[in-house]
CSV table of C-alpha atoms and ligand atoms in Angstrom, one decimal:
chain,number,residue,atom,x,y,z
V,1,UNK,CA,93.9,86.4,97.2
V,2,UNK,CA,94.1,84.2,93.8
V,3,UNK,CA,95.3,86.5,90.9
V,4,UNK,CA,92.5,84.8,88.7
V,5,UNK,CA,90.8,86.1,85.9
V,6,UNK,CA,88.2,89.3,86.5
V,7,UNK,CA,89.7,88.9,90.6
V,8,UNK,CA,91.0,91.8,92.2
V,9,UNK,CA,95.2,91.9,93.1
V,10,UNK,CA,96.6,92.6,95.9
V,11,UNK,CA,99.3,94.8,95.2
V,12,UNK,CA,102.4,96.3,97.4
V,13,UNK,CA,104.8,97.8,97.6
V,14,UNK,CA,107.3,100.0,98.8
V,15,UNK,CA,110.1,103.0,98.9
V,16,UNK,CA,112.6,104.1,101.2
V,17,UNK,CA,113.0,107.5,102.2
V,18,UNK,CA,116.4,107.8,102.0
V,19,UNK,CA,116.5,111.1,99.8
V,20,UNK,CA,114.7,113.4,97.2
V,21,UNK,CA,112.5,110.8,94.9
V,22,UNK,CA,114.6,110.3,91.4
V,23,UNK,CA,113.1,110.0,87.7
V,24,UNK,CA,114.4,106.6,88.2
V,25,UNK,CA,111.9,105.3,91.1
V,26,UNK,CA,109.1,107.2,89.3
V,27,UNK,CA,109.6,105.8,85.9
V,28,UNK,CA,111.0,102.3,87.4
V,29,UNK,CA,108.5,101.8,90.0
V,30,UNK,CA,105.9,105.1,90.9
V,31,UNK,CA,103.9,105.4,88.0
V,32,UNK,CA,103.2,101.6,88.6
V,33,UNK,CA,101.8,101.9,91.4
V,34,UNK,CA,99.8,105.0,90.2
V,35,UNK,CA,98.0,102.9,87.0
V,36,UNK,CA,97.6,100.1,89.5
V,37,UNK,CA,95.1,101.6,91.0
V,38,UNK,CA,92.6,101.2,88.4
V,39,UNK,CA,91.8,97.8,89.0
V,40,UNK,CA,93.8,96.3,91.8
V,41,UNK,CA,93.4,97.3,95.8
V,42,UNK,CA,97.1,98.3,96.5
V,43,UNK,CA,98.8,99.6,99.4
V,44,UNK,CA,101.9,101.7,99.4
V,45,UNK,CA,104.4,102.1,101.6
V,46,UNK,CA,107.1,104.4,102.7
V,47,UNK,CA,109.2,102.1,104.0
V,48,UNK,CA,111.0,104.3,107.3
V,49,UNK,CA,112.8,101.3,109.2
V,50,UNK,CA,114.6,100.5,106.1
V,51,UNK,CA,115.8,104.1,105.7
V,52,UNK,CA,117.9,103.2,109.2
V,53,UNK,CA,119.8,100.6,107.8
V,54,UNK,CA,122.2,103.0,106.3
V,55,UNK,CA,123.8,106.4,108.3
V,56,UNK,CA,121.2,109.4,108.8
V,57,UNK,CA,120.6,112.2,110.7
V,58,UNK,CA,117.3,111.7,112.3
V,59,UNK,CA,115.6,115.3,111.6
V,60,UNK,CA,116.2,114.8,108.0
V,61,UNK,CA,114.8,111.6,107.9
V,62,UNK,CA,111.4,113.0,109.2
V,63,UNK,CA,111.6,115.4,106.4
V,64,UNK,CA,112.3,113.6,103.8
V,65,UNK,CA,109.6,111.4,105.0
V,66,UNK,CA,107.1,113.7,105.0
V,67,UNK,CA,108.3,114.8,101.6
V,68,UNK,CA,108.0,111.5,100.5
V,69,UNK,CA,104.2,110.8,101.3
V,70,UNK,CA,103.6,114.3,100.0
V,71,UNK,CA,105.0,113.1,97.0
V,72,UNK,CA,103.4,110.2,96.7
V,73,UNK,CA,100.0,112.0,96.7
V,74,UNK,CA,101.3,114.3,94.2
V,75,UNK,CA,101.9,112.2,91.8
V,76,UNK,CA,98.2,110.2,91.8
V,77,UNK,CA,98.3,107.5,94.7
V,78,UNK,CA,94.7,108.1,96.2
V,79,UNK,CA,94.1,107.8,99.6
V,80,UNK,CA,90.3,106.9,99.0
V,81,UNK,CA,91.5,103.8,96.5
V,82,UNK,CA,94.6,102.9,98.2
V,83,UNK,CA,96.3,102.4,101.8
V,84,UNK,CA,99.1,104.6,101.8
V,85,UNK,CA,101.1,104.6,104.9
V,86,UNK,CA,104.8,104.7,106.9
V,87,UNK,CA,105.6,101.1,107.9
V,88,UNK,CA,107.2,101.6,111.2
V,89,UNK,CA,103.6,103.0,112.3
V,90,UNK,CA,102.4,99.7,111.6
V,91,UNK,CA,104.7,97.1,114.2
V,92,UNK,CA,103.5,94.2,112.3
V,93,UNK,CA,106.2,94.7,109.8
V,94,UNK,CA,109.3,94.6,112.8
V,95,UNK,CA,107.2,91.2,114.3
V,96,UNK,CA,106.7,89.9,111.2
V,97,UNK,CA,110.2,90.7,110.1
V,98,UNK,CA,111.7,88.5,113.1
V,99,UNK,CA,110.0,85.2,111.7
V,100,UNK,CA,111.7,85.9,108.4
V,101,UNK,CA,114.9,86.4,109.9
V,102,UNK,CA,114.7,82.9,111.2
V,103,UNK,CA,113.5,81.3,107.7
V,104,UNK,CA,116.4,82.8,106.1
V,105,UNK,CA,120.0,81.5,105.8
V,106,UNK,CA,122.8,83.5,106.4
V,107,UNK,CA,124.0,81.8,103.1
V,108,UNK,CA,121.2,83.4,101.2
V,109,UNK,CA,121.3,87.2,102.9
V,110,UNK,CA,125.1,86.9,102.1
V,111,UNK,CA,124.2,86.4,98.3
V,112,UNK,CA,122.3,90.0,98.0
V,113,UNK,CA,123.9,92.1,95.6
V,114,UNK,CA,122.1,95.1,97.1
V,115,UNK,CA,123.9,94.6,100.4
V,116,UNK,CA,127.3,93.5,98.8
V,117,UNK,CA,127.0,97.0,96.9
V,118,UNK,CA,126.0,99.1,100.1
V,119,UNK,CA,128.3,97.5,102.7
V,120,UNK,CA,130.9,98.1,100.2
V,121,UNK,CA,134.0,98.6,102.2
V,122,UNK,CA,132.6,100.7,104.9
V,123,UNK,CA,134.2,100.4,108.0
V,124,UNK,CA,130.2,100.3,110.0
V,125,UNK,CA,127.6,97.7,108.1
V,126,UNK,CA,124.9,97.9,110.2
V,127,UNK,CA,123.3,94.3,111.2
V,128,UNK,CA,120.3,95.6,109.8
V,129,UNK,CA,121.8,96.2,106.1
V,130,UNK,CA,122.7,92.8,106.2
V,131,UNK,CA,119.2,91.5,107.5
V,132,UNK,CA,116.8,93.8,105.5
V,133,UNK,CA,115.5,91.8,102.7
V,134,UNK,CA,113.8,89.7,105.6
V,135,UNK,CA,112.3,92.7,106.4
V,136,UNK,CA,111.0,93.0,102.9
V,137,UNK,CA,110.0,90.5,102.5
V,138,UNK,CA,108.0,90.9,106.1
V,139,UNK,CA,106.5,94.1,104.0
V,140,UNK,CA,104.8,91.8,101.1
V,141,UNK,CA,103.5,88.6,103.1
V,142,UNK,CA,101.9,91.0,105.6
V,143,UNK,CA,99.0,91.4,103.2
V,144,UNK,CA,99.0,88.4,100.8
V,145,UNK,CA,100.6,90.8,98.3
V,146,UNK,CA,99.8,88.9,94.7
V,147,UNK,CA,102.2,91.2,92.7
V,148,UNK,CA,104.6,93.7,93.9
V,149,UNK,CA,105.4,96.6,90.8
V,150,UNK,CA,109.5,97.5,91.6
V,151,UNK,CA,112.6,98.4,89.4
V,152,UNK,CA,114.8,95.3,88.0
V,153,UNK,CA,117.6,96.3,90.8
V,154,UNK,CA,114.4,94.7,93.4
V,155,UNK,CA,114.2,91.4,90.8
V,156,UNK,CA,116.7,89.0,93.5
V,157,UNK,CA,114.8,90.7,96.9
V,158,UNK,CA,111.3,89.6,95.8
V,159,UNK,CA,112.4,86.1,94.5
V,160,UNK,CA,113.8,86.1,98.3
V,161,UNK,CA,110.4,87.0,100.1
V,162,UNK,CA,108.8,84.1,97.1
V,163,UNK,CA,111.4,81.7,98.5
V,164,UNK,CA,111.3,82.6,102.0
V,165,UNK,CA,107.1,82.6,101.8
V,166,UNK,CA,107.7,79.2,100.0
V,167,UNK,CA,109.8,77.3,102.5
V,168,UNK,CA,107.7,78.9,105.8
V,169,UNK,CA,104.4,77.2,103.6
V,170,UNK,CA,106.7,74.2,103.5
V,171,UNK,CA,107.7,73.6,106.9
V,172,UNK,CA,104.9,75.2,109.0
V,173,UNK,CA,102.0,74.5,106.8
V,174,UNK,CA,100.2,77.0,103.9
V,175,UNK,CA,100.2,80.5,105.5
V,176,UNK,CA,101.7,83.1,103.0
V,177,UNK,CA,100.4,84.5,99.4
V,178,UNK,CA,104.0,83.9,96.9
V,179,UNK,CA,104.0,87.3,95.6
V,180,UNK,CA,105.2,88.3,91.8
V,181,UNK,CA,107.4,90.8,91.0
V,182,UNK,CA,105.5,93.6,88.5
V,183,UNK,CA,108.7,95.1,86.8
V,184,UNK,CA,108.0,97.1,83.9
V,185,UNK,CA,109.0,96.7,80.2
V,186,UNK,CA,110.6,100.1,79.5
V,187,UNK,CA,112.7,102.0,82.0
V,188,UNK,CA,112.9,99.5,84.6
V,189,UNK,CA,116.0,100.5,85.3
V,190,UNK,CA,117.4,103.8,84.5
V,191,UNK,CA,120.7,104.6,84.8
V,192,UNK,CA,122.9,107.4,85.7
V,193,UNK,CA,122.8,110.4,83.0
V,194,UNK,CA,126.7,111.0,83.8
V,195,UNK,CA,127.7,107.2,84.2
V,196,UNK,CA,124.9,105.4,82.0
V,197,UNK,CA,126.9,102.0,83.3
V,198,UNK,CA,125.6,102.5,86.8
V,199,UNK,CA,121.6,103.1,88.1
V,200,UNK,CA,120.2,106.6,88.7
V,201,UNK,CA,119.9,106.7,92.5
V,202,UNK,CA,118.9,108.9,95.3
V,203,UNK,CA,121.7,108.3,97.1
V,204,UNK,CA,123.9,108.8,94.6
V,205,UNK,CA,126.6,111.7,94.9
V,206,UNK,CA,125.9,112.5,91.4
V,207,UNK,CA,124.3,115.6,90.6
V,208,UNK,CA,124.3,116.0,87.2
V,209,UNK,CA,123.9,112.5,86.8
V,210,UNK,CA,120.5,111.9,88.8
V,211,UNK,CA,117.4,113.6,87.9
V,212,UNK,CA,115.0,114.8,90.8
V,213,UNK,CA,110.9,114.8,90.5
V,214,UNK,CA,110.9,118.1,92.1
V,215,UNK,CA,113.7,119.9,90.5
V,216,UNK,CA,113.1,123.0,88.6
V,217,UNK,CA,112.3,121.8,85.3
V,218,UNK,CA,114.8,124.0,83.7
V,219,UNK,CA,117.5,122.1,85.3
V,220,UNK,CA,116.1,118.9,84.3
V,221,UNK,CA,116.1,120.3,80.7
V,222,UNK,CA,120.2,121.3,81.0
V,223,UNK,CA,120.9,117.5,82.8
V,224,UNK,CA,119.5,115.9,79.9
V,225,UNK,CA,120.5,117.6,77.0
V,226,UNK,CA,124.0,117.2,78.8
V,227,UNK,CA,124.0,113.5,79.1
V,228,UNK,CA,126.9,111.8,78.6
V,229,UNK,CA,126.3,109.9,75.4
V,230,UNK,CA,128.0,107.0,73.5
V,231,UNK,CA,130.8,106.7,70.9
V,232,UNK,CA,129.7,106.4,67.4
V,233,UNK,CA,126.5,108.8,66.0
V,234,UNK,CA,123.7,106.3,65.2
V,235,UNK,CA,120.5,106.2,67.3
V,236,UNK,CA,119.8,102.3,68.0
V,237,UNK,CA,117.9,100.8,70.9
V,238,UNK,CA,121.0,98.7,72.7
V,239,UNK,CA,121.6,98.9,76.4
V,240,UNK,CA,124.8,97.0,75.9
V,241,UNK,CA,126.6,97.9,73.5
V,242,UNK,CA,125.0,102.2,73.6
V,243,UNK,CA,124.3,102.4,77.4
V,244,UNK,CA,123.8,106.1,77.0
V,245,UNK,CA,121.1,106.6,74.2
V,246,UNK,CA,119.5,104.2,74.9
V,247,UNK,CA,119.2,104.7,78.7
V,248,UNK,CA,117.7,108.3,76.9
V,249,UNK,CA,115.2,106.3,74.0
V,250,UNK,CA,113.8,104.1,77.4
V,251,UNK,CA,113.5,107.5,79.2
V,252,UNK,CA,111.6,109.4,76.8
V,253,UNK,CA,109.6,106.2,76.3
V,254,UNK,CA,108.4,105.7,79.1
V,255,UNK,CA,107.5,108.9,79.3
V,256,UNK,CA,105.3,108.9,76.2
V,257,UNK,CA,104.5,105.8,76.0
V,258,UNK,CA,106.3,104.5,73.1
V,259,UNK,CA,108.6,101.4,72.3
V,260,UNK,CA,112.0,102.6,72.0
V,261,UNK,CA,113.4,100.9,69.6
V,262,UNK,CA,110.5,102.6,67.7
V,263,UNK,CA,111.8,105.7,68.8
V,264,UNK,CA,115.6,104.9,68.1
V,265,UNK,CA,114.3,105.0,64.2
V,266,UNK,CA,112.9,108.2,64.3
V,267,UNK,CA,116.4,110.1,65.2
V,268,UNK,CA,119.7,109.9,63.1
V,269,UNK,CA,121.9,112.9,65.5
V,270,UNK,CA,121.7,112.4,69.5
V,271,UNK,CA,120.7,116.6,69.6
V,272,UNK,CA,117.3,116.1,68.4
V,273,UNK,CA,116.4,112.9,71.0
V,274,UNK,CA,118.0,114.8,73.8
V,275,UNK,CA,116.3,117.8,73.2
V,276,UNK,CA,112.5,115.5,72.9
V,277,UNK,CA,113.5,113.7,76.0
V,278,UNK,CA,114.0,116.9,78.0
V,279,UNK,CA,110.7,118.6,77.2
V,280,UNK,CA,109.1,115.0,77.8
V,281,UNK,CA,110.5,114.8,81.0
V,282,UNK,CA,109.6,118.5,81.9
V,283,UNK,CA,106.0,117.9,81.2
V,284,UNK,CA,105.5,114.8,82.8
V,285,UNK,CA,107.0,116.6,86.3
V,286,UNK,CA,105.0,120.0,85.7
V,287,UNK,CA,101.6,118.6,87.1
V,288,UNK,CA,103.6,116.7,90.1
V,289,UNK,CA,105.4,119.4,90.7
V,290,UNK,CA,102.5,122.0,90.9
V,291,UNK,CA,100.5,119.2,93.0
V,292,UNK,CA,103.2,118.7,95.2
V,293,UNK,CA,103.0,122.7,96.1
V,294,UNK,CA,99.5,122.6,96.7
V,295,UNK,CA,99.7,119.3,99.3
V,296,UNK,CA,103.3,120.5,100.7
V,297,UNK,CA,101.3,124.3,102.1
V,298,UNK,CA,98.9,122.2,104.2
V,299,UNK,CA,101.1,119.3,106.1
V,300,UNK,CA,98.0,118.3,108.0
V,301,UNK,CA,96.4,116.6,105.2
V,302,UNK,CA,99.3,114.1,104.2
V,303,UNK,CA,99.3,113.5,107.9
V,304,UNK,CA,96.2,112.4,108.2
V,305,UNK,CA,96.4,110.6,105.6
V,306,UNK,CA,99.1,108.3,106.8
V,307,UNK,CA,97.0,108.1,109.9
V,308,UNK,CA,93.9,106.5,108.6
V,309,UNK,CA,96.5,104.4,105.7
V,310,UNK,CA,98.0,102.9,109.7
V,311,UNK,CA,94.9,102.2,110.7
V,312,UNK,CA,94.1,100.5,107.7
V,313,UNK,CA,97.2,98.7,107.2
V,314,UNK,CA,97.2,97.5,110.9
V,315,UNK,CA,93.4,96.0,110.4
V,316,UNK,CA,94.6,93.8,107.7
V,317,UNK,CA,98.3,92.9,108.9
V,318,UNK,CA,97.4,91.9,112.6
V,319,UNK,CA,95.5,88.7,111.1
V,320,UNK,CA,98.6,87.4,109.0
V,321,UNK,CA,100.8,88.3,111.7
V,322,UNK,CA,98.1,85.8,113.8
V,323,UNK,CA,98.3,83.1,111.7
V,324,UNK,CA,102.5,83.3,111.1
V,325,UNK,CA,102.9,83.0,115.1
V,326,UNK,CA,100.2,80.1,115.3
V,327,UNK,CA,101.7,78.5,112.2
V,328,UNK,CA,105.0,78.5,113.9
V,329,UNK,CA,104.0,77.8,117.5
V,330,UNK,CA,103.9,81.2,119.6
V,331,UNK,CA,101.0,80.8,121.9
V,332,UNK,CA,98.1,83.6,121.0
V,333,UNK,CA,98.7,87.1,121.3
T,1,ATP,P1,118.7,104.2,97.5
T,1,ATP,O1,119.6,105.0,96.7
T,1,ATP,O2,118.5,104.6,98.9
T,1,ATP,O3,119.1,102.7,97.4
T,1,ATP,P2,116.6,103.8,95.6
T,1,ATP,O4,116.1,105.0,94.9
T,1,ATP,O5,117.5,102.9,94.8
T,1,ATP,O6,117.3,104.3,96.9
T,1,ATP,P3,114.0,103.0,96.7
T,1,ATP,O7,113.8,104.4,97.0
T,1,ATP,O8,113.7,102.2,97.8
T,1,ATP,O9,115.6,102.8,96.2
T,1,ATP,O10,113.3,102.5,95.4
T,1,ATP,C1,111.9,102.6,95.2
T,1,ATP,C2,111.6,102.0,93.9
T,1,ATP,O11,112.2,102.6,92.8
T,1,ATP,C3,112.0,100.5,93.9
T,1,ATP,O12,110.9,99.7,93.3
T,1,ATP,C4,113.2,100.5,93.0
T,1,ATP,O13,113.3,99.3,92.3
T,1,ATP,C5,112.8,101.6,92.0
T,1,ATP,N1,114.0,102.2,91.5
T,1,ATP,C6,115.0,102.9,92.1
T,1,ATP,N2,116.0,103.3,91.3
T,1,ATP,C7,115.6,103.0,90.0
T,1,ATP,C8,116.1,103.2,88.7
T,1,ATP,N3,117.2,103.9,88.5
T,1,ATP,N4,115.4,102.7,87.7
T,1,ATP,C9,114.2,102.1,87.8
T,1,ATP,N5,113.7,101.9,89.0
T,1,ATP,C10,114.3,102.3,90.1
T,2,LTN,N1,114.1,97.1,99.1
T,2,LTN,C1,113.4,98.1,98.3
T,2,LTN,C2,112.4,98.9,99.2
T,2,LTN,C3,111.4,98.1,99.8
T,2,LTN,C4,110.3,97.4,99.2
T,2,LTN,C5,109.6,96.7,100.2
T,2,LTN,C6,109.9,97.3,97.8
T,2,LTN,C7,111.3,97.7,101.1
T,2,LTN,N2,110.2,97.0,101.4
T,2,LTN,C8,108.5,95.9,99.9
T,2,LTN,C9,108.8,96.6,97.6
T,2,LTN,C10,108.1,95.9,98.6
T,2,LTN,C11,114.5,99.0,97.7
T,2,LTN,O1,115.6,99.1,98.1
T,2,LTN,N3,114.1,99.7,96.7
């Protein structure tokens, strides 16, 4: 689909349900995907096969699974506007994920900061780690994604899937939608409250550090006022040089709505802005939170909501998978 004027998007995207969701992929990515939803026809992911990539135990994966699409829910994705749905119920993404294992050059895969920070010096990288942005990038051109809303730390993977769909148009003639990343202005990455140098992550061990979407709020409160803040007093808007405030001033900005170097001018002491940006935070996660109860008492419903997102996801995949194996030579299914 063309991403004219007055034309409906086709929007994706994805998360991994590798722990509890973080204030990070909401503010980064989630709420995205939410105001999407107005005008776009999106469908959202929880993407399961990548959560294997990395070490897990498998009953805790189908919790935090479940939890996930509960979330998800909770915070506004609607199953009657969008296709919500786990991707390894939907084997188009696996298929589709071997042709973009052969576009790819090992040279390229190797360049991934994401895996270079993950394998780290583990002594097991999985093969899968290493492969995963195919994968991905499998995810989008499944259903001619025209703009994919992520964090920045997703900015090199999605110029990877626009490459990869590039050079497969290329060489096997036009069969792939090149996607655009939709990264947000304010918060698009948020950083660690303890280490404001590093990203706030799920799978961070970091617990002061890393605020949760469904922590009790008066926890949330204590994390932020006890951020760890920078040298000097003033409040300025300056992720380089004051990683701390101003990881707070895009924090309580995006949770309001407001430019933060706007913001920055209305503070002269860090107590105050710490103090705004906790009660922020808390009533943006009150609602979720009290959602999230509400769906979480009833599993059935989230289930069956996945169900019907497969079904829906498989109708429009199974075409592009079609056209990828034609385009490439595979005889017909
Ligand atoms: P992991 O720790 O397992 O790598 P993650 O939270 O970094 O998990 P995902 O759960 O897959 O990664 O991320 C879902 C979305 O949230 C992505 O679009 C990602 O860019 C975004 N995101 C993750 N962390 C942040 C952050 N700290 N700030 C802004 N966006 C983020
Ligand atoms: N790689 C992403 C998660 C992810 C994704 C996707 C995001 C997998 N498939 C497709 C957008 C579209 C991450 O690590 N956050």
């Amino acid at each position: 689909m063309d991403p004219t004027i007055g034309a409906v998007a086709r929007v994706f995207s994805g998360i991994k349900p590798t722990g509890p969701v973080t204030l990070g992929n909401y503010l980064g990515a989630l709420r995205n995907w939410v105001s999407a939803q107005a005008d776009d026809d999106c469908l959202y992911c929880v993407v399961d096969l990548h959560a294997l990539t990395v070490p897990h135990d498998p009953a805790e994966l189908r919790a935090l699974t479940l939890e996930l699409a509960t979330v998800l829910v909770a915070i506004g994705i609607d199953p009657d506007r969008s296709t919500l749905f786990l991707q390894s119920q939907v084997h188009e993404h696996a298929e589709l994920a071997w042709l973009m294992e052969c576009t790819a050059s090992v040279g390229e895969l190797r360049r991934m900061t994401q895996f270079k920070e993950k394998a780290g010096d583990h002594e097991f990288v999985s093969a899968g780690l290493f492969t995963y942005p195919a994968l991905m990038a499998a995810d989008i051109l499944l259903y001619d994604a025209d703009r994919v809303p992520v964090g920045d730390d997703q900015r090199q993977h999605l110029e990877l899937a626009r490459d990869l769909a590039t050079r497969f148009n290329h060489r096997f003639g036009p069969t792939f939608t090149v996607p655009e990343a939709g990264i947000p202005a304010v918060a698009a990455r948020v950083m660690d409250l303890q280490d404001p140098t590093r990203k706030m992550s799920k799978t961070e061990e970091s617990p002061q550090g890393v605020v949760l979407l469904l922590e009790d709020p008066a926890a949330i409160a204590r994390k932020i006022r006890r951020a760890v803040t920078d040298t000097g007093a003033e409040v300025r808007y300056d992720p380089e040089a004051k990683p701390g405030v101003s990881n707070l001033l895009a924090i309580l900005g995006a949770a309001t709505g407001q430019d933060p170097c706007v913001l920055a001018g209305k503070y002269e002491q860090y107590g105050p802005l710490k103090a705004d940006c906790a009660d922020a935070v808390v009533e943006l996660v009150r609602p979720i939170q009290a959602r999230y109860a509400e769906l979480a008492s009833d599993p059935g419903t989230v289930a069956e909501i996945l169900s019907r997102g497969a079904g829906k996801a498989r109708a429009l995949a199974g075409p592009v998978l079609d056209r990828a194996r034609a385009a490439v030579g595979l005889l017909p299914r």
